[in-house]
Amino acid sequence: MALEHAILVSLAERSGTGYELARRFDASIGNFWKASHQQIYKVLGRMEADGLVTSEVVAQDGRPDKKVYAITDAGRAELARFTTEPSAPEPLRSSFAVKLRALEHGDRDAILADVHRMRAHHTEKLAYYETSAERFYPDPDALDPADVGPYLVLRGGIIGEQTALSWCDEILERLEGRAPR
Amino acid sequence: MALEHAILVSLAERSGTGYELARRFDASIGNFWKASHQQIYKVLGRMEADGLVTSEVVAQDGRPDKKVYAITDAGRAELARFTTEPSAPEPLRSSFAVKLRALEHGDRDAILADVHRMRAHHTEKLAYYETSAERFYPDPDALDPADVGPYLVLRGGIIGEQTALSWCDEILERLEGRAPR
DNA sequence: AGTACATATGCAACCAGTTGCACAGCAACC
DNA sequence: GGTTGCTGTGCAACTGGTTGCATATGTACT
């Protein structure tokens, strides 16, 4: 149930509506834990029933009312408890790896096209992460203590994307018999 | 529904029982797509109803009967079709990243212990992959064409584990203020 | 006038996957 | 004699997550 904890982290940074959380998930935490707005609303409802968050309805003109959620003390305690839990080894699921294993049973050209598509995707993501790093943490040796966690997570994203890119290049080199690009 | 395709790949390599598939998943494909035996039996049942696989009951003495599954022509066609499908960008889910982001809201020592645990886990996995690589592909420049896909998948596993290790080291260096080990 | 997009919340139905259990027999160890 | 472990198949209940839809309003573009 890490979605619950991802929401708690996000609300600990600052309060917000379900809609806002969904967008934050698109941008930052969502790089490491995806969630749709439907699911966020559902989980927020359960979390409120469990006392981990509270909500306050705010009227707006020209726009629908919104429900601003805030973390409670119980929520903060649950978040702290969560950090003491050992992480289960992440079950890595890659349908692309399955496809690559099927190379001899499938369409080689289509798989190559897929690698090129993935390569472009990872290039874009890497650029996005690197821009974020420069913008938010221009001097990594002088980080605000509150930024250390988020910074290290971003670093994980960067080296992960670099590795994904290297893998694409290695595949292309071998399957196209030349250096990529 | 990539589990279906992972099973088809495995059965295309050779026929086997649900039980055997579950073990193969533990060892090879399972490094990139986990599945429990319960789920494999469930999916095999559906796949047989869909005509992608056939089964034959084999009696054994001293052991329970077993059902040996084999891929059909329809199964092979579906596998080929699958390879022409563009892969969706894998939604990466890391509860550890969520935990790391919660560094300032939780228990720093427990998180550090968790990093050490993960580091040990990735070290072990990397060693396992490297052993497999040496054993099955001692000469990567002279691969059997049928081995190219599986080899590249294994390479992905190796560089993924190396990256995970680097990330652990970077985290430890920053949080413990020294080089790891 | 019609379309699309952003804000904002939420239900219902479905699908994938996990957890826990049941049954069955043989082999090995203590 | 009892426990553990391997082979082998499978059901039932549950949880987490996806897909599709519904509703409401304002702005901007065509």
Coordinates of C-alpha atoms (C1' of nucleotides) in Angstrom, one line a residue:
Chain A
M1 CA 0.0 0.0 0.0
A2 CA 2.7 2.5 -0.8
L3 CA 0.3 4.8 -2.6
E4 CA -1.0 5.7 0.8
H5 CA 2.5 6.6 1.9
A6 CA 3.3 8.5 -1.3
I7 CA 0.2 10.6 -0.6
L8 CA 1.2 11.2 3.0
V9 CA 4.7 12.3 1.9
S10 CA 3.1 14.7 -0.6
L11 CA 0.7 16.1 2.0
A12 CA 3.5 16.4 4.6
E13 CA 5.2 18.7 2.1
R14 CA 2.0 20.7 1.7
S15 CA -1.8 20.3 1.8
G16 CA -3.8 20.1 -1.3
T17 CA -6.8 18.7 -3.2
G18 CA -7.1 15.3 -4.8
Y19 CA -6.9 17.0 -8.2
E20 CA -3.6 18.8 -7.2
L21 CA -2.2 15.5 -5.8
A22 CA -2.9 13.8 -9.1
R23 CA -0.9 16.6 -10.9
R24 CA 1.9 16.4 -8.4
F25 CA 2.1 12.7 -9.0
D26 CA 2.4 13.4 -12.7
A27 CA 5.3 15.6 -12.1
S28 CA 7.5 14.5 -9.1
I29 CA 6.6 11.5 -6.9
G30 CA 4.8 10.0 -9.9
N31 CA 8.1 9.4 -11.5
F32 CA 8.5 6.6 -8.9
W33 CA 4.9 5.8 -8.1
K34 CA 2.1 6.4 -10.7
A35 CA -1.5 6.9 -9.7
S36 CA -4.7 8.0 -11.5
H37 CA -7.0 10.6 -10.0
Q38 CA -9.7 8.0 -9.5
Q39 CA -7.5 6.0 -7.4
I40 CA -6.2 9.0 -5.4
Y41 CA -9.8 10.0 -4.6
K42 CA -10.6 6.5 -3.5
V43 CA -7.6 6.2 -1.3
L44 CA -8.0 9.7 0.2
G45 CA -11.5 8.7 1.2
R46 CA -10.3 5.6 3.0
M47 CA -7.4 7.6 4.6
E48 CA -9.8 10.1 5.9
A49 CA -12.0 7.4 7.4
D50 CA -8.8 6.0 9.0
G51 CA -7.9 9.4 10.4
L52 CA -4.6 9.8 8.5
V53 CA -5.9 13.0 6.8
T54 CA -8.6 15.6 7.3
S55 CA -10.4 17.6 4.6
E56 CA -12.0 21.0 4.4
V57 CA -14.4 22.0 1.7
V58 CA -13.5 25.3 0.1
A59 CA -16.0 27.1 -2.1
Q60 CA -14.7 28.9 -5.2
D61 CA -16.5 31.1 -7.7
G62 CA -16.6 30.1 -11.3
R63 CA -15.2 26.7 -10.3
P64 CA -16.5 23.7 -8.5
D65 CA -16.0 23.4 -4.8
K66 CA -12.8 21.7 -3.8
K67 CA -11.8 19.6 -0.8
V68 CA -8.4 20.5 0.6
Y69 CA -6.7 17.6 2.4
A70 CA -4.1 17.9 5.2
I71 CA -2.1 15.3 7.0
T72 CA -3.0 14.6 10.7
D73 CA -0.7 13.7 13.5
A74 CA -1.8 10.1 13.1
G75 CA -0.8 10.4 9.4
R76 CA 2.6 11.7 10.4
A77 CA 3.0 8.8 12.8
E78 CA 2.0 6.3 10.1
L79 CA 4.6 7.9 7.8
A80 CA 7.3 7.6 10.4
R81 CA 6.3 4.0 11.1
F82 CA 6.4 3.2 7.3
T83 CA 10.1 4.4 7.1
T84 CA 11.1 1.8 9.7
E85 CA 9.6 -1.0 7.7
P86 CA 12.1 -2.9 5.5
S87 CA 11.3 -2.4 1.8
A88 CA 10.3 -5.5 -0.1
P89 CA 12.5 -6.1 -3.1
E90 CA 10.7 -4.3 -5.9
P91 CA 9.3 -6.8 -8.3
L92 CA 10.6 -5.5 -11.6
R93 CA 8.1 -5.9 -14.5
S94 CA 9.2 -5.2 -18.0
S95 CA 7.0 -6.2 -20.8
F96 CA 9.8 -4.9 -23.1
A97 CA 12.2 -7.5 -21.6
V98 CA 9.6 -10.2 -22.4
K99 CA 9.4 -8.9 -25.9
L100 CA 13.2 -8.9 -26.3
R101 CA 13.3 -12.4 -25.1
A102 CA 10.8 -13.3 -27.9
L103 CA 13.2 -11.8 -30.5
E104 CA 13.5 -15.1 -32.4
H105 CA 9.8 -15.8 -32.3
G106 CA 8.6 -12.4 -33.5
D107 CA 9.2 -9.4 -35.7
R108 CA 12.7 -8.2 -35.5
D109 CA 12.1 -4.9 -37.2
A110 CA 9.1 -4.0 -35.0
I111 CA 11.2 -4.8 -31.9
L112 CA 14.0 -2.5 -33.2
A113 CA 11.5 0.3 -33.8
D114 CA 10.3 -0.3 -30.3
V115 CA 13.9 0.1 -29.0
H116 CA 14.2 3.4 -30.9
R117 CA 10.9 4.6 -29.4
M118 CA 12.1 3.6 -25.9
R119 CA 15.5 5.3 -26.5
A120 CA 13.7 8.6 -27.4
H121 CA 11.5 8.2 -24.3
H122 CA 14.4 7.8 -22.0
T123 CA 16.3 10.6 -23.6
E124 CA 13.4 12.9 -22.9
K125 CA 13.0 11.8 -19.4
L126 CA 16.7 12.1 -18.6
A127 CA 16.7 15.7 -20.0
Y128 CA 13.6 16.4 -17.8
Y129 CA 15.3 15.1 -14.7
E130 CA 18.6 16.9 -15.4
T131 CA 16.7 20.1 -15.8
S132 CA 14.9 19.6 -12.5
A133 CA 18.2 18.8 -10.8
E134 CA 19.9 22.0 -12.1
R135 CA 16.9 24.1 -11.2
F136 CA 16.1 22.8 -7.7
Y137 CA 19.5 21.6 -6.5
P138 CA 22.1 23.8 -8.3
D139 CA 24.6 23.2 -5.5
P140 CA 24.3 19.6 -4.3
D141 CA 27.0 20.1 -1.8
A142 CA 25.0 22.7 0.1
L143 CA 21.6 21.1 0.3
D144 CA 18.9 22.1 2.8
P145 CA 18.5 19.0 5.0
A146 CA 14.8 18.8 3.9
D147 CA 16.0 18.4 0.3
V148 CA 18.4 15.5 0.8
G149 CA 15.7 12.8 0.3
P150 CA 14.1 14.3 -2.8
Y151 CA 17.5 15.0 -4.2
L152 CA 18.7 11.4 -3.8
V153 CA 15.4 10.2 -5.4
L154 CA 16.0 12.4 -8.4
R155 CA 19.6 11.1 -8.6
G156 CA 18.2 7.6 -8.7
G157 CA 15.9 8.7 -11.6
I158 CA 18.8 10.2 -13.5
I159 CA 21.2 7.2 -13.2
G160 CA 18.2 4.9 -14.0
E161 CA 17.5 6.7 -17.2
Q162 CA 21.1 6.8 -18.1
T163 CA 21.3 3.1 -17.7
A164 CA 18.1 2.5 -19.7
L165 CA 19.7 4.6 -22.5
S166 CA 22.9 2.5 -22.4
W167 CA 20.9 -0.6 -22.6
C168 CA 19.0 0.7 -25.7
D169 CA 22.3 1.5 -27.3
E170 CA 23.8 -1.9 -26.5
I171 CA 20.8 -3.6 -28.1
L172 CA 20.9 -1.4 -31.2
E173 CA 24.6 -1.9 -31.6
R174 CA 24.2 -5.6 -31.5
L175 CA 21.0 -5.8 -33.6
E176 CA 21.9 -3.2 -36.1
G177 CA 25.6 -4.0 -36.2
R178 CA 26.7 -0.4 -35.7
A179 CA 27.0 2.3 -33.1
P180 CA 23.7 4.0 -32.5
R181 CA 22.6 7.4 -33.6
Chain B
M1 CA -1.4 -8.9 -20.0
A2 CA 2.3 -9.5 -20.4
L3 CA 2.2 -12.6 -18.2
E4 CA 0.4 -14.4 -21.0
H5 CA 3.2 -13.5 -23.3
A6 CA 5.9 -14.4 -20.9
I7 CA 4.4 -17.8 -20.6
L8 CA 4.2 -18.1 -24.4
V9 CA 7.9 -17.3 -24.7
S10 CA 8.7 -19.9 -22.1
L11 CA 6.6 -22.5 -23.8
A12 CA 8.1 -21.6 -27.2
E13 CA 11.5 -22.5 -25.8
R14 CA 10.1 -25.8 -24.5
S15 CA 6.9 -27.3 -23.2
G16 CA 6.3 -27.9 -19.5
T17 CA 3.9 -28.1 -16.6
G18 CA 2.5 -25.2 -14.6
Y19 CA 4.8 -26.2 -11.8
E20 CA 7.9 -26.1 -14.1
L21 CA 6.9 -22.8 -15.5
A22 CA 6.6 -21.3 -12.0
R23 CA 10.2 -22.5 -11.4
R24 CA 11.5 -21.2 -14.7
F25 CA 9.9 -17.9 -13.8
D26 CA 11.8 -17.9 -10.5
A27 CA 15.1 -18.4 -12.3
S28 CA 15.1 -16.6 -15.7
I29 CA 12.1 -14.8 -17.1
G30 CA 11.0 -14.1 -13.6
N31 CA 13.8 -11.7 -13.2
F32 CA 11.8 -9.4 -15.4
W33 CA 8.3 -10.6 -14.8
K34 CA 7.3 -12.2 -11.5
A35 CA 4.4 -14.7 -11.2
S36 CA 3.2 -17.0 -8.5
H37 CA 2.2 -20.6 -9.3
Q38 CA -1.5 -19.8 -8.5
Q39 CA -1.5 -17.1 -11.1
I40 CA 0.3 -19.2 -13.7
Y41 CA -2.3 -22.0 -13.3
K42 CA -5.1 -19.5 -13.6
V43 CA -3.7 -17.9 -16.8
L44 CA -2.8 -21.3 -18.3
G45 CA -6.5 -22.3 -17.9
R46 CA -7.6 -19.2 -19.7
M47 CA -5.0 -19.6 -22.4
E48 CA -6.0 -23.1 -23.1
A49 CA -9.7 -22.0 -23.4
D50 CA -8.4 -19.4 -25.9
G51 CA -6.5 -22.0 -27.9
L52 CA -3.1 -20.5 -27.3
V53 CA -1.8 -23.6 -25.6
T54 CA -2.8 -27.3 -25.4
S55 CA -2.3 -29.6 -22.5
E56 CA -1.7 -33.4 -22.1
V57 CA -2.1 -35.2 -18.8
V58 CA 0.9 -37.4 -18.0
A59 CA 0.6 -40.1 -15.3
Q60 CA 3.7 -40.6 -13.2
D61 CA 4.3 -43.2 -10.5
G62 CA 5.1 -42.1 -7.0
R63 CA 4.1 -38.6 -8.0
P64 CA 0.8 -36.8 -8.9
D65 CA -0.2 -36.6 -12.5
K66 CA 1.0 -33.6 -14.3
K67 CA -0.4 -31.5 -17.1
V68 CA 2.2 -30.7 -19.8
Y69 CA 1.4 -27.6 -21.7
A70 CA 2.6 -26.8 -25.2
I71 CA 2.3 -23.7 -27.4
T72 CA -0.1 -23.9 -30.4
D73 CA 0.2 -22.3 -33.8
A74 CA -2.3 -19.7 -32.5
G75 CA -0.1 -19.1 -29.5
R76 CA 3.0 -18.6 -31.8
A77 CA 0.9 -16.2 -33.9
E78 CA -0.1 -14.3 -30.8
L79 CA 3.5 -14.1 -29.6
A80 CA 4.5 -12.7 -33.0
R81 CA 1.7 -10.2 -32.9
F82 CA 2.7 -9.1 -29.5
T83 CA 6.2 -8.3 -30.6
T84 CA 4.8 -5.8 -33.2
E85 CA 3.0 -3.9 -30.4
P86 CA 4.8 -0.8 -29.1
S87 CA 5.7 -1.3 -25.5
A88 CA 4.0 1.0 -23.0
P89 CA 6.5 3.0 -20.9
E90 CA 6.9 0.8 -17.8
P91 CA 5.3 2.4 -14.8
L92 CA 8.2 2.3 -12.4
R93 CA 7.0 1.7 -8.8
S94 CA 9.5 2.0 -6.0
S95 CA 8.3 2.1 -2.5
F96 CA 11.9 2.5 -1.5
A97 CA 12.0 5.8 -3.4
V98 CA 8.8 6.9 -1.5
K99 CA 10.6 6.0 1.7
L100 CA 13.7 7.9 0.7
R101 CA 11.6 11.0 -0.1
A102 CA 10.1 10.7 3.4
L103 CA 13.6 10.9 4.9
E104 CA 12.9 14.1 6.8
H105 CA 9.6 12.7 8.1
G106 CA 10.8 9.4 9.3
D107 CA 13.5 7.3 10.9
R108 CA 16.9 8.0 9.3
D109 CA 18.7 5.1 10.9
A110 CA 16.0 2.6 9.8
I111 CA 16.2 4.0 6.2
L112 CA 20.0 3.6 6.3
A113 CA 19.6 0.0 7.4
D114 CA 17.2 -0.5 4.6
V115 CA 19.7 0.9 2.1
H116 CA 22.3 -1.6 3.4
R117 CA 19.8 -4.4 3.0
M118 CA 19.1 -3.4 -0.5
R119 CA 22.8 -3.1 -1.3
A120 CA 23.3 -6.6 -0.2
H121 CA 20.3 -7.8 -2.2
H122 CA 21.6 -6.1 -5.4
T123 CA 25.1 -7.4 -4.8
E124 CA 23.8 -10.9 -4.7
K125 CA 21.6 -10.5 -7.7
L126 CA 24.4 -9.0 -9.7
A127 CA 26.7 -11.9 -8.8
Y128 CA 23.9 -14.3 -9.9
Y129 CA 23.5 -12.6 -13.3
E130 CA 27.2 -12.5 -13.9
T131 CA 27.6 -16.2 -13.1
S132 CA 24.7 -16.9 -15.6
A133 CA 26.3 -14.8 -18.2
E134 CA 29.6 -16.5 -18.0
R135 CA 28.0 -19.9 -17.9
F136 CA 25.6 -19.5 -20.8
Y137 CA 27.3 -16.9 -22.9
P138 CA 31.0 -17.3 -22.4
D139 CA 31.7 -15.8 -25.8
P140 CA 29.2 -13.0 -26.5
D141 CA 30.7 -12.2 -29.9
A142 CA 29.8 -15.7 -31.2
L143 CA 26.2 -16.1 -30.0
D144 CA 23.7 -18.5 -31.5
P145 CA 21.0 -16.3 -33.0
A146 CA 18.4 -17.8 -30.8
D147 CA 20.4 -16.6 -27.8
V148 CA 20.7 -13.0 -28.7
G149 CA 17.4 -12.0 -27.1
P150 CA 17.9 -13.8 -23.8
Y151 CA 21.5 -12.5 -23.7
L152 CA 20.5 -8.9 -24.2
V153 CA 17.8 -9.3 -21.5
L154 CA 20.5 -10.6 -19.1
R155 CA 22.7 -7.7 -20.0
G156 CA 19.9 -5.4 -19.0
G157 CA 19.6 -7.2 -15.7
I158 CA 23.4 -6.8 -15.1
I159 CA 23.6 -3.1 -15.8
G160 CA 20.3 -2.5 -13.9
E161 CA 21.8 -4.2 -10.8
Q162 CA 25.1 -2.3 -11.2
T163 CA 23.1 1.0 -11.3
A164 CA 21.1 0.0 -8.3
L165 CA 24.3 -0.6 -6.4
S166 CA 25.8 2.7 -7.5
W167 CA 22.6 4.4 -6.3
C168 CA 22.9 2.7 -2.9
D169 CA 26.5 3.8 -2.6
E170 CA 25.7 7.3 -3.5
I171 CA 23.0 7.4 -0.8
L172 CA 25.3 5.9 1.8
E173 CA 28.1 8.3 0.9
R174 CA 25.8 11.2 1.4
L175 CA 24.0 10.0 4.5
E176 CA 26.9 8.4 6.3
G177 CA 29.3 11.0 5.1
R178 CA 31.9 8.5 3.9
A179 CA 32.6 6.1 1.1
P180 CA 30.7 2.8 1.6
R181 CA 32.2 -0.5 2.7
Chain C
dA1 C1' -22.6 27.1 -32.5
dG2 C1' -19.4 23.5 -31.6
dT3 C1' -15.2 21.7 -29.9
dA4 C1' -11.6 21.3 -26.8
dC5 C1' -9.4 22.0 -22.5
dA6 C1' -8.7 23.0 -17.5
dT7 C1' -10.7 22.7 -12.9
dA8 C1' -12.9 19.5 -9.7
dT9 C1' -15.0 15.1 -7.7
dG10 C1' -16.6 10.7 -7.8
dC11 C1' -19.1 5.8 -9.0
dA12 C1' -19.3 1.1 -11.1
dA13 C1' -17.5 -2.6 -13.4
dC14 C1' -13.7 -5.0 -14.3
dC15 C1' -9.0 -7.1 -14.4
dA16 C1' -4.5 -8.5 -12.5
dG17 C1' -2.2 -10.2 -8.8
dT18 C1' -1.6 -11.7 -3.7
dT19 C1' -2.6 -14.4 0.3
dG20 C1' -4.1 -18.3 2.4
dC21 C1' -5.6 -22.7 2.2
dA22 C1' -6.5 -27.7 0.6
dC23 C1' -5.3 -32.1 -1.2
dA24 C1' -2.0 -35.9 -2.4
dG25 C1' 2.2 -38.8 -2.0
dC26 C1' 7.1 -39.7 -1.7
dA27 C1' 11.9 -38.9 0.1
dA28 C1' 15.2 -37.4 3.4
dC29 C1' 16.5 -36.2 7.8
dC30 C1' 16.5 -36.1 13.0
Chain D
dG1 C1' 7.6 -41.4 14.6
dG2 C1' 7.6 -36.6 13.3
dT3 C1' 9.0 -32.7 10.7
dT4 C1' 10.5 -30.7 6.7
dG5 C1' 10.7 -30.3 1.8
dC6 C1' 9.8 -31.4 -3.1
dT7 C1' 6.5 -32.4 -6.8
dG8 C1' 2.0 -31.2 -8.5
dT9 C1' -2.7 -28.8 -9.2
dG10 C1' -6.1 -25.8 -7.8
dC11 C1' -10.0 -22.8 -5.3
dA12 C1' -11.7 -18.7 -2.6
dA13 C1' -11.4 -14.3 -0.9
dC14 C1' -9.3 -10.2 -1.1
dT15 C1' -6.7 -5.9 -2.5
dG16 C1' -4.8 -2.7 -5.7
dG17 C1' -5.3 -0.6 -9.8
dT18 C1' -7.5 0.4 -14.6
dT19 C1' -11.2 1.9 -17.7
dG20 C1' -15.1 4.0 -18.7
dC21 C1' -18.4 7.0 -17.5
dA22 C1' -21.1 11.0 -15.2
dT23 C1' -21.5 15.7 -13.6
dA24 C1' -20.7 20.8 -13.3
dT25 C1' -18.7 25.3 -14.9
dG26 C1' -15.6 28.6 -17.1
dT27 C1' -12.4 30.0 -20.9
dA28 C1' -10.4 29.9 -25.4
dC29 C1' -10.2 28.6 -30.0
dT30 C1' -12.4 27.5 -34.7

